[in-house]
PDB file of C-alpha atoms in Angstrom:
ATOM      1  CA  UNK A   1    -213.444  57.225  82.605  1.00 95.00           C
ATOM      2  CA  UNK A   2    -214.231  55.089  79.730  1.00 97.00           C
ATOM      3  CA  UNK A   3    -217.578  53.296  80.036  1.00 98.00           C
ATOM      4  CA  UNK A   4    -219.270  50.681  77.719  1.00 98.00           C
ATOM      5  CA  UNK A   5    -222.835  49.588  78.738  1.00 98.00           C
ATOM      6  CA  UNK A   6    -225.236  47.983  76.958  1.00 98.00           C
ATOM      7  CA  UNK A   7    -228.931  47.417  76.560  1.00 98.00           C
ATOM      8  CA  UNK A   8    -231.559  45.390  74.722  1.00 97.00           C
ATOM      9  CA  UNK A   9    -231.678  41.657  76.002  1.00 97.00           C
ATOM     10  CA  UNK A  10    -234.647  40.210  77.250  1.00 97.00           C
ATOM     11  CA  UNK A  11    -236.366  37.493  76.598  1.00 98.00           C
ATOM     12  CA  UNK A  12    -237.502  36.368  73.035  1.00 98.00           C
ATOM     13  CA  UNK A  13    -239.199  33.371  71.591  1.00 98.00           C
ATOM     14  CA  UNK A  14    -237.175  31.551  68.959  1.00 98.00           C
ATOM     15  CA  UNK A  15    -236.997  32.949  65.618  1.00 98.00           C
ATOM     16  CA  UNK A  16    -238.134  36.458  66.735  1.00 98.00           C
ATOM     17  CA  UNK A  17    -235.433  39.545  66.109  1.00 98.00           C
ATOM     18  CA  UNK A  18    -233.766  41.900  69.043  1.00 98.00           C
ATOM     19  CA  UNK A  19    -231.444  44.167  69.079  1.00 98.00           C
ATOM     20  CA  UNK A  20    -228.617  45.084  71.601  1.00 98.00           C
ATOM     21  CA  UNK A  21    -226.394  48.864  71.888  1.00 98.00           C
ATOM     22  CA  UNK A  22    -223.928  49.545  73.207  1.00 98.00           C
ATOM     23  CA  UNK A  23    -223.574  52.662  74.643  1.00 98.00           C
ATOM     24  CA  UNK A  24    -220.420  54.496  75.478  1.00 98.00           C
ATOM     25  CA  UNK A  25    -218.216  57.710  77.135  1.00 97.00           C
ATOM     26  CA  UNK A  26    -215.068  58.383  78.086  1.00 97.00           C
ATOM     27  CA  UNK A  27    -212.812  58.182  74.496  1.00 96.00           C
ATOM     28  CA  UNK A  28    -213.412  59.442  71.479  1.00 96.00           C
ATOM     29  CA  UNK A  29    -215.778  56.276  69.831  1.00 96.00           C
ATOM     30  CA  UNK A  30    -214.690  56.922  66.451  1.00 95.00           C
ATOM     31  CA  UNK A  31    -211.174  56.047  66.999  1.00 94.00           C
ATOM     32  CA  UNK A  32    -211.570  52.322  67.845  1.00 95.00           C
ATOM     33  CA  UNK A  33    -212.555  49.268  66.457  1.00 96.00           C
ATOM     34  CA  UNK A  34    -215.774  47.599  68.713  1.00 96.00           C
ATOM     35  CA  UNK A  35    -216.437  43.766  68.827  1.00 97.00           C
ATOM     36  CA  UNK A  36    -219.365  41.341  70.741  1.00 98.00           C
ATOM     37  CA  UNK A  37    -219.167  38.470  72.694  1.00 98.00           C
ATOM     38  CA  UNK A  38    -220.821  36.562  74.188  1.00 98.00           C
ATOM     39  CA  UNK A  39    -221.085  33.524  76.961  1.00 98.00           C
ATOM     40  CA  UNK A  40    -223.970  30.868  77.341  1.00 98.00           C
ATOM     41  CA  UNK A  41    -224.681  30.329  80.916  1.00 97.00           C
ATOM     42  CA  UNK A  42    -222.151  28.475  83.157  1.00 95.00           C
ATOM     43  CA  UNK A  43    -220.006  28.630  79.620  1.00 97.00           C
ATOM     44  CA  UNK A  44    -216.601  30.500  78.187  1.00 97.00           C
ATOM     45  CA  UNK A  45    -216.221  33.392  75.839  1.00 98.00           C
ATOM     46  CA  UNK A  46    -217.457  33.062  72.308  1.00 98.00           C
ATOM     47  CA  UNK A  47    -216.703  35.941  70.419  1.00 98.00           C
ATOM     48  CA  UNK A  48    -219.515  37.002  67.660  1.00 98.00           C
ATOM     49  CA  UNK A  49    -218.684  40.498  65.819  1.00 97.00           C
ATOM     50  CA  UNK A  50    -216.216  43.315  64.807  1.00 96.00           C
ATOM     51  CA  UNK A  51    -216.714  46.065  63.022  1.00 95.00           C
ATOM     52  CA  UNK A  52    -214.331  48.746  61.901  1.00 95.00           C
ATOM     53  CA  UNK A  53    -213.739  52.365  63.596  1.00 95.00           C
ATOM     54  CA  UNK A  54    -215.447  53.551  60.818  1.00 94.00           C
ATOM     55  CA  UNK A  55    -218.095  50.789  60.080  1.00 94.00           C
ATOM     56  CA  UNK A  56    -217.131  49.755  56.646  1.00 95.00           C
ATOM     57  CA  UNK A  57    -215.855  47.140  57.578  1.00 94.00           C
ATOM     58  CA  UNK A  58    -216.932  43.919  59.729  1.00 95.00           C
ATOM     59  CA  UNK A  59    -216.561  40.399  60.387  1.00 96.00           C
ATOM     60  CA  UNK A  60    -218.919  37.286  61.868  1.00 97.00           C
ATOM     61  CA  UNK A  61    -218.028  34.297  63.516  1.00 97.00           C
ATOM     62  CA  UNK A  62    -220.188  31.241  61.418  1.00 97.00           C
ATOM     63  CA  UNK A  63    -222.387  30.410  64.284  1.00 97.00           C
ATOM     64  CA  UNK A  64    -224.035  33.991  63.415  1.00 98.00           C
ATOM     65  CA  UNK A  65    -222.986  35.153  59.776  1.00 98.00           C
ATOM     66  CA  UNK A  66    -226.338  35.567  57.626  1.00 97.00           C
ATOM     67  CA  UNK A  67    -228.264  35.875  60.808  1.00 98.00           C
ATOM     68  CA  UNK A  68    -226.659  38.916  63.285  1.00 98.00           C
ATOM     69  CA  UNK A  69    -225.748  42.206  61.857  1.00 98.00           C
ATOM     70  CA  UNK A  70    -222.951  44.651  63.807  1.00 98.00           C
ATOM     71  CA  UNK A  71    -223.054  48.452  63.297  1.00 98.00           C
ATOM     72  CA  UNK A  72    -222.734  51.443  65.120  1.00 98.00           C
ATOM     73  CA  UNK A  73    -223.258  55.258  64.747  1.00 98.00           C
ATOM     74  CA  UNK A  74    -220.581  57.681  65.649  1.00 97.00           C
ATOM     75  CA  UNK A  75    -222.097  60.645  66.283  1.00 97.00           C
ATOM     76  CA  UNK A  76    -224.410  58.693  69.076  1.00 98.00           C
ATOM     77  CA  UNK A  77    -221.834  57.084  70.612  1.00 98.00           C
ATOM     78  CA  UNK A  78    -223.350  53.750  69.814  1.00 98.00           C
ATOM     79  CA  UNK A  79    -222.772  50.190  68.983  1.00 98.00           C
ATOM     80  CA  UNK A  80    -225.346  47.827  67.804  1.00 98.00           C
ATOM     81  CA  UNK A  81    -225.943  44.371  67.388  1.00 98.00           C
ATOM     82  CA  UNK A  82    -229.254  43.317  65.063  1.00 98.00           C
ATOM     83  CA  UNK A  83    -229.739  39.404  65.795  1.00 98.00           C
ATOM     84  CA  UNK A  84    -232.437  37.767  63.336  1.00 98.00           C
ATOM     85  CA  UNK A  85    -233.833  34.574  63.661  1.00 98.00           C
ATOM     86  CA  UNK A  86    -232.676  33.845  67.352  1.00 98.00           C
ATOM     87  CA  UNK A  87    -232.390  30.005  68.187  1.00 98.00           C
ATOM     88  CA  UNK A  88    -231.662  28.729  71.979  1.00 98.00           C
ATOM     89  CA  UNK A  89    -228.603  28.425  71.275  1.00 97.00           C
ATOM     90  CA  UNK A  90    -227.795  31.982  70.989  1.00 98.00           C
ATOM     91  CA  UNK A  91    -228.990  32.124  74.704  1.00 98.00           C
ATOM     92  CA  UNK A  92    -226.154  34.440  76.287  1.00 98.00           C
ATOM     93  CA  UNK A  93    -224.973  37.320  78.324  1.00 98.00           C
ATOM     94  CA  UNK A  94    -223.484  39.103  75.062  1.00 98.00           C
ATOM     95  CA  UNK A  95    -220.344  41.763  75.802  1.00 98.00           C
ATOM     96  CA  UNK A  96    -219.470  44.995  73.988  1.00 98.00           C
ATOM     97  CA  UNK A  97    -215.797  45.432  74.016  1.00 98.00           C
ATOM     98  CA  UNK A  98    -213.646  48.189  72.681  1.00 97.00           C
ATOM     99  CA  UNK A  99    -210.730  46.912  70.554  1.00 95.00           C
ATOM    100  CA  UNK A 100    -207.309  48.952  71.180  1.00 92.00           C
ATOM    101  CA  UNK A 101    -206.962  49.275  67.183  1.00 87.00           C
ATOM    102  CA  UNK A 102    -208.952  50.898  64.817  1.00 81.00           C
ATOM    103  CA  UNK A 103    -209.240  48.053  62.198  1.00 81.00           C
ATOM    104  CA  UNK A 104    -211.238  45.382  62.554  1.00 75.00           C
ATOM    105  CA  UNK A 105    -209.359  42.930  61.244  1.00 81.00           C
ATOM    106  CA  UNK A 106    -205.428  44.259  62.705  1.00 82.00           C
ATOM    107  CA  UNK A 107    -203.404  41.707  64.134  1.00 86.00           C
ATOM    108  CA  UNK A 108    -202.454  41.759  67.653  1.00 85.00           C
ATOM    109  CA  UNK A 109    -205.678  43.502  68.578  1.00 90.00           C
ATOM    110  CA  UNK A 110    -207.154  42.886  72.324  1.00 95.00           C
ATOM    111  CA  UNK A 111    -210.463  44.077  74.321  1.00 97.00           C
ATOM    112  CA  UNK A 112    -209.084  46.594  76.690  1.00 96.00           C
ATOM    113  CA  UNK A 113    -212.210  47.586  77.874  1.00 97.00           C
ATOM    114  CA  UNK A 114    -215.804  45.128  78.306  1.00 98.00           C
ATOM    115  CA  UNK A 115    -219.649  46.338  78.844  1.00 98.00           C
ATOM    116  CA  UNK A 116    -220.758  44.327  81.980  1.00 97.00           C
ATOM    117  CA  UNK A 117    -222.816  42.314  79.127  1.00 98.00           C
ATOM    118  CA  UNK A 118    -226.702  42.374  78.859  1.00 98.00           C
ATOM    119  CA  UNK A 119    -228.255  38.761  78.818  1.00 98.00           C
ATOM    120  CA  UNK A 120    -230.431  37.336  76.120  1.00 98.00           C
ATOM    121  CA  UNK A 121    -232.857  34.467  76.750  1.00 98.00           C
ATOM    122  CA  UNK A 122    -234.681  32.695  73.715  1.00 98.00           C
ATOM    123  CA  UNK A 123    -237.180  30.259  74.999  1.00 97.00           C
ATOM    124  CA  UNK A 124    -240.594  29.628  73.924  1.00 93.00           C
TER     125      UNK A 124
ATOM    126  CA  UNK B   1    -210.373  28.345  62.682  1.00 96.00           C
ATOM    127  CA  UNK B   2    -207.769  28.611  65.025  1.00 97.00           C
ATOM    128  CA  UNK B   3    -208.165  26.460  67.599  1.00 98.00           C
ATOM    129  CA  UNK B   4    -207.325  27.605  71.689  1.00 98.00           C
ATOM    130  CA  UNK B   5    -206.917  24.980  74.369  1.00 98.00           C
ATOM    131  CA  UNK B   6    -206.103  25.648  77.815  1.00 98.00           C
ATOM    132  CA  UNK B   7    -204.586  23.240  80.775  1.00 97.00           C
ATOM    133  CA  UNK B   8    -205.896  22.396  83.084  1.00 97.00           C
ATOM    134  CA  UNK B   9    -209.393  23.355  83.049  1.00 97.00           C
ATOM    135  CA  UNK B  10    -209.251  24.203  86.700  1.00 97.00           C
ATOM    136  CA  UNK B  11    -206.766  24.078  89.600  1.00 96.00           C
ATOM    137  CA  UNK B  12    -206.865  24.246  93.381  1.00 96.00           C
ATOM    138  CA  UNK B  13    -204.706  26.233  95.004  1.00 95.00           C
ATOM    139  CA  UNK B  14    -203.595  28.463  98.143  1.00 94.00           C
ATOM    140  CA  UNK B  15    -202.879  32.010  99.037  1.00 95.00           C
ATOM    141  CA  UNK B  16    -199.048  32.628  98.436  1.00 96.00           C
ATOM    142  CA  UNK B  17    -198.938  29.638  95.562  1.00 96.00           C
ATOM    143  CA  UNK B  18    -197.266  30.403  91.957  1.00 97.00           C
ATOM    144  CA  UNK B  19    -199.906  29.098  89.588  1.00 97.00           C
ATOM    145  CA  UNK B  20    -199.076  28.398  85.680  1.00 98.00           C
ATOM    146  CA  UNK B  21    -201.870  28.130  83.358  1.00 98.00           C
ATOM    147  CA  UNK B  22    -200.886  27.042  79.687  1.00 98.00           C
ATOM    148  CA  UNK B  23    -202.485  27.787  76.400  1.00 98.00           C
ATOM    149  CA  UNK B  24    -201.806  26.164  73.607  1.00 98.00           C
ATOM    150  CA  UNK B  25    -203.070  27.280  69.723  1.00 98.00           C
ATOM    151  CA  UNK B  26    -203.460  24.961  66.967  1.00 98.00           C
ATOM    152  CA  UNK B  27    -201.148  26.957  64.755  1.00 98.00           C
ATOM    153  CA  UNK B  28    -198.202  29.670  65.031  1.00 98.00           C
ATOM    154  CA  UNK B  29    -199.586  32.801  66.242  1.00 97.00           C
ATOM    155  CA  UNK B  30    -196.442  34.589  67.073  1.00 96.00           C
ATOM    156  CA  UNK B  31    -196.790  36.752  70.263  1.00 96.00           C
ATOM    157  CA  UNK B  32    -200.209  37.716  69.655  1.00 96.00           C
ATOM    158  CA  UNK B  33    -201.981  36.185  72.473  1.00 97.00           C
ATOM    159  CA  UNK B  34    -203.997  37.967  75.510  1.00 98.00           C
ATOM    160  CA  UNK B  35    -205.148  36.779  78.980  1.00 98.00           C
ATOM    161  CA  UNK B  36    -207.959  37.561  80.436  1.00 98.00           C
ATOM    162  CA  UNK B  37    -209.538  37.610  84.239  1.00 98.00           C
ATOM    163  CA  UNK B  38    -213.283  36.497  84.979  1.00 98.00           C
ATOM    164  CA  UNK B  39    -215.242  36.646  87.855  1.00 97.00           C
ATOM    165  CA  UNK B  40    -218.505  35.495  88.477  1.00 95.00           C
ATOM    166  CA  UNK B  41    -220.969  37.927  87.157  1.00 95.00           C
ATOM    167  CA  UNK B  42    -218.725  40.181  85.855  1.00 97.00           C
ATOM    168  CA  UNK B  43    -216.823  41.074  82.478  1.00 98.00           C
ATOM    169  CA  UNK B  44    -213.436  40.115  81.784  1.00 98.00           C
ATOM    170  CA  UNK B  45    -210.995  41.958  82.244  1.00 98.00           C
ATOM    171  CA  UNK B  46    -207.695  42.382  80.077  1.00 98.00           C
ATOM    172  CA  UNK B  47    -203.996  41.440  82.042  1.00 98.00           C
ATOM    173  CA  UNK B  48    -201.930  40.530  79.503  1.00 98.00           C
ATOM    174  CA  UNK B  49    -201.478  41.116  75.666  1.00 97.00           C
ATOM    175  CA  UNK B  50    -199.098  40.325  73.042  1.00 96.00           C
ATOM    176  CA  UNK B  51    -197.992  37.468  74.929  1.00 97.00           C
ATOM    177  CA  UNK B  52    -195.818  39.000  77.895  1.00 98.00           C
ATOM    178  CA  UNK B  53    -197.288  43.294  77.894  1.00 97.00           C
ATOM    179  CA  UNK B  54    -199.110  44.172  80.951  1.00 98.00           C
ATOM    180  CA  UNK B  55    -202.020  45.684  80.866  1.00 97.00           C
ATOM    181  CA  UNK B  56    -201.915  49.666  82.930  1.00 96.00           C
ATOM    182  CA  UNK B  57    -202.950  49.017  86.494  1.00 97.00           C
ATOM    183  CA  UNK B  58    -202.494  45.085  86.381  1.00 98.00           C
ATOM    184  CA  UNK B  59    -200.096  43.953  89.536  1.00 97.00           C
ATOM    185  CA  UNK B  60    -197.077  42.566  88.500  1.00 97.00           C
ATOM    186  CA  UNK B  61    -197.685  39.691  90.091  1.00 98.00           C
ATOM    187  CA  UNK B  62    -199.275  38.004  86.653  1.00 98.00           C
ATOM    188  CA  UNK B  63    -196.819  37.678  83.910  1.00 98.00           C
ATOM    189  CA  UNK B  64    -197.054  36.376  80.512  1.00 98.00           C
ATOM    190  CA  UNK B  65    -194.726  34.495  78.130  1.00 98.00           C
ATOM    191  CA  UNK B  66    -194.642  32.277  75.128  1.00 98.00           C
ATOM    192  CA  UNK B  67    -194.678  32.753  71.220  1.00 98.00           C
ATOM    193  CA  UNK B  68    -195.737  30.511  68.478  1.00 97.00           C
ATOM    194  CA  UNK B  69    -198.176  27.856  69.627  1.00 98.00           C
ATOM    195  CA  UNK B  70    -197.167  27.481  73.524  1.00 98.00           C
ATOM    196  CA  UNK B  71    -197.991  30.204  76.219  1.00 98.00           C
ATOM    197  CA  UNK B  72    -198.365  30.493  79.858  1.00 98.00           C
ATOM    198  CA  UNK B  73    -199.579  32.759  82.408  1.00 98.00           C
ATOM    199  CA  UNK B  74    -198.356  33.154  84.955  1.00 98.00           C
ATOM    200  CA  UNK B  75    -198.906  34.503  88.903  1.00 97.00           C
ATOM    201  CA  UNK B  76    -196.667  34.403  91.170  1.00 97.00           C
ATOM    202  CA  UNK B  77    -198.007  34.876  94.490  1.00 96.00           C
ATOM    203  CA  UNK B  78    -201.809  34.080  94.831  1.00 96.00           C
ATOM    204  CA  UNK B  79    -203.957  36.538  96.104  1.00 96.00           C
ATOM    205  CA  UNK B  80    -207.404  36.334  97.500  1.00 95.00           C
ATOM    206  CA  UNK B  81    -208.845  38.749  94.623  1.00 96.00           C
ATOM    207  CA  UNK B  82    -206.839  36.110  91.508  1.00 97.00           C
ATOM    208  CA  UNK B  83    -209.670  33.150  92.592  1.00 93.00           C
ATOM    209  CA  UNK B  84    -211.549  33.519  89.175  1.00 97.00           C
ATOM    210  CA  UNK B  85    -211.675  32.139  85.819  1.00 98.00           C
ATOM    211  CA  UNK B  86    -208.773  32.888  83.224  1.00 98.00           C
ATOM    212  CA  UNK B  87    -208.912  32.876  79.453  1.00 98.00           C
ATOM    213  CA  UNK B  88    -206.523  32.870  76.804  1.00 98.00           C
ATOM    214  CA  UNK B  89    -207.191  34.653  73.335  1.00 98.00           C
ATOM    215  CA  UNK B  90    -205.611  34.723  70.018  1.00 97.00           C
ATOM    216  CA  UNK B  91    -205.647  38.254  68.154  1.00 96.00           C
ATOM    217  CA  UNK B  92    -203.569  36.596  65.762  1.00 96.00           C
ATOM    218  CA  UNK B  93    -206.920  36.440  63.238  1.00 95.00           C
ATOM    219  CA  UNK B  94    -210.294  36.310  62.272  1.00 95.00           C
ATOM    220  CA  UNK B  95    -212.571  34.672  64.072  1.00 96.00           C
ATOM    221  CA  UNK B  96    -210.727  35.448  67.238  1.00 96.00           C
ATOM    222  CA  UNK B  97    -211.084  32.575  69.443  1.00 98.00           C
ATOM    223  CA  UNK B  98    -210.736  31.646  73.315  1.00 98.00           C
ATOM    224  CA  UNK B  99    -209.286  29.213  75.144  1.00 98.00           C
ATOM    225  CA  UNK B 100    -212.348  27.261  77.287  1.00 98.00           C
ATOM    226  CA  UNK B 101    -211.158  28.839  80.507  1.00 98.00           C
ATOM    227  CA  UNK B 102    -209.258  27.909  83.616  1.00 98.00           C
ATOM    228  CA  UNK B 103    -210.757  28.390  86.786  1.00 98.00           C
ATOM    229  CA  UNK B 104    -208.369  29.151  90.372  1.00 97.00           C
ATOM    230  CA  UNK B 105    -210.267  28.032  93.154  1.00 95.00           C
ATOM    231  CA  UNK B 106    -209.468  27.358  96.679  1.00 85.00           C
TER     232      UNK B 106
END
């Protein structure tokens, strides 16, 4: 059965780097497009990243362009999210999700399938 | 940005009710609008996409509809299981946005 779980959060002080993957089974990896999202605590769903079934191509919302990077490697299976320069407000349980398309960018594409999301504290 | 707003932010509500959440976008985005289910602690979960398609395995109990700007989601008998949170998405572009959320209690 397809499975999406990730790994990485913890607590960091502000301005410090971390990085999150995504781990997955169950499809063939290389054949979808992959996103994150994340949700503050007690908030909704902000979503943060896409990147392309074959990584060339991604996209940011502006609360993280400049600062978070999305990539993954195919042949492990993988998804990653490199977040630089981590303020409080990126405080969240962040979600890998598997987009049905294979573009990052294709219209009418939904997360059929969510990581149960890895939480990331920044606090001094 | 396109902009996702959802009424009413939460609702009270009995086993056996039909319930009717709206979401509303901030410009035409055709039929390309998904609903999602949240409980506490948990990850969403997909019901609905392009507007009215059920998602494999969803009960046909939830049912979408809409196109343009106005959408709703509907279910049509409560359940115990459907108390959660419900949020509306537009794949319509980039940044993909939510709605805030709408939460079902008792």
């Amino acid at each position: 059965q397809v499975q999406l779980v990730e790994s990485g959060g913890g607590v960091v002080q502000p301005g410090r780097s971390l990085r999150l993957s995504c781990s997955v089974s169950g499809f063939t990896f290389s054949n979808f497009a992959m996103h994150w999202v994340r949700q503050a605590p007690g908030k909704g769903l902000e979503w943060v990243a896409v990147i392309s079934y074959d990584g060339i191509h991604n996209y940011y919302a502006d609360s993280v362009k400049g600062r978070f990077t999305i990539s993954r490697d195919n042949s492990k299976n993988t998804l990653y999210l490199q977040m630089n320069s981590l303020r409080a407000e990126d405080t969240a349980v962040f979600f890998c999700a598997r987009d049905h398309d294979i573009a990052a960018a294709g219209i009418g594409g939904y997360f059929d399938f969510w990581g149960q999301g890895t939480l990331v504290t920044v606090s001094s | 940005d396109i902009q996702m707003t959802q009424s009413p932010s939460s609702l009270s509500s009995s086993v056996g009710d039909r319930v009717t959440i709206t979401c509303r976008a901030s410009q035409s985005i055709s039929s390309y609008l998904n609903w999602y289910q949240q409980k506490p602690g948990k990850a969403p979960k997909l019901l609905i996409y392009a507007a009215s398609s059920l998602q494999s395995g969803v009960p046909s109990r939830f049912s979408g509809s809409g196109s343009g700007t106005d959408f709703t989601l509907t279910i049509s008998s409560l359940q115990p299981e459907d108390f959660a949170t419900y949020f509306c998405q537009q794949s319509y572009t980039i940044p993909r946005t939510f709605g805030q959320g709408t939460k079902v209690e008792l």
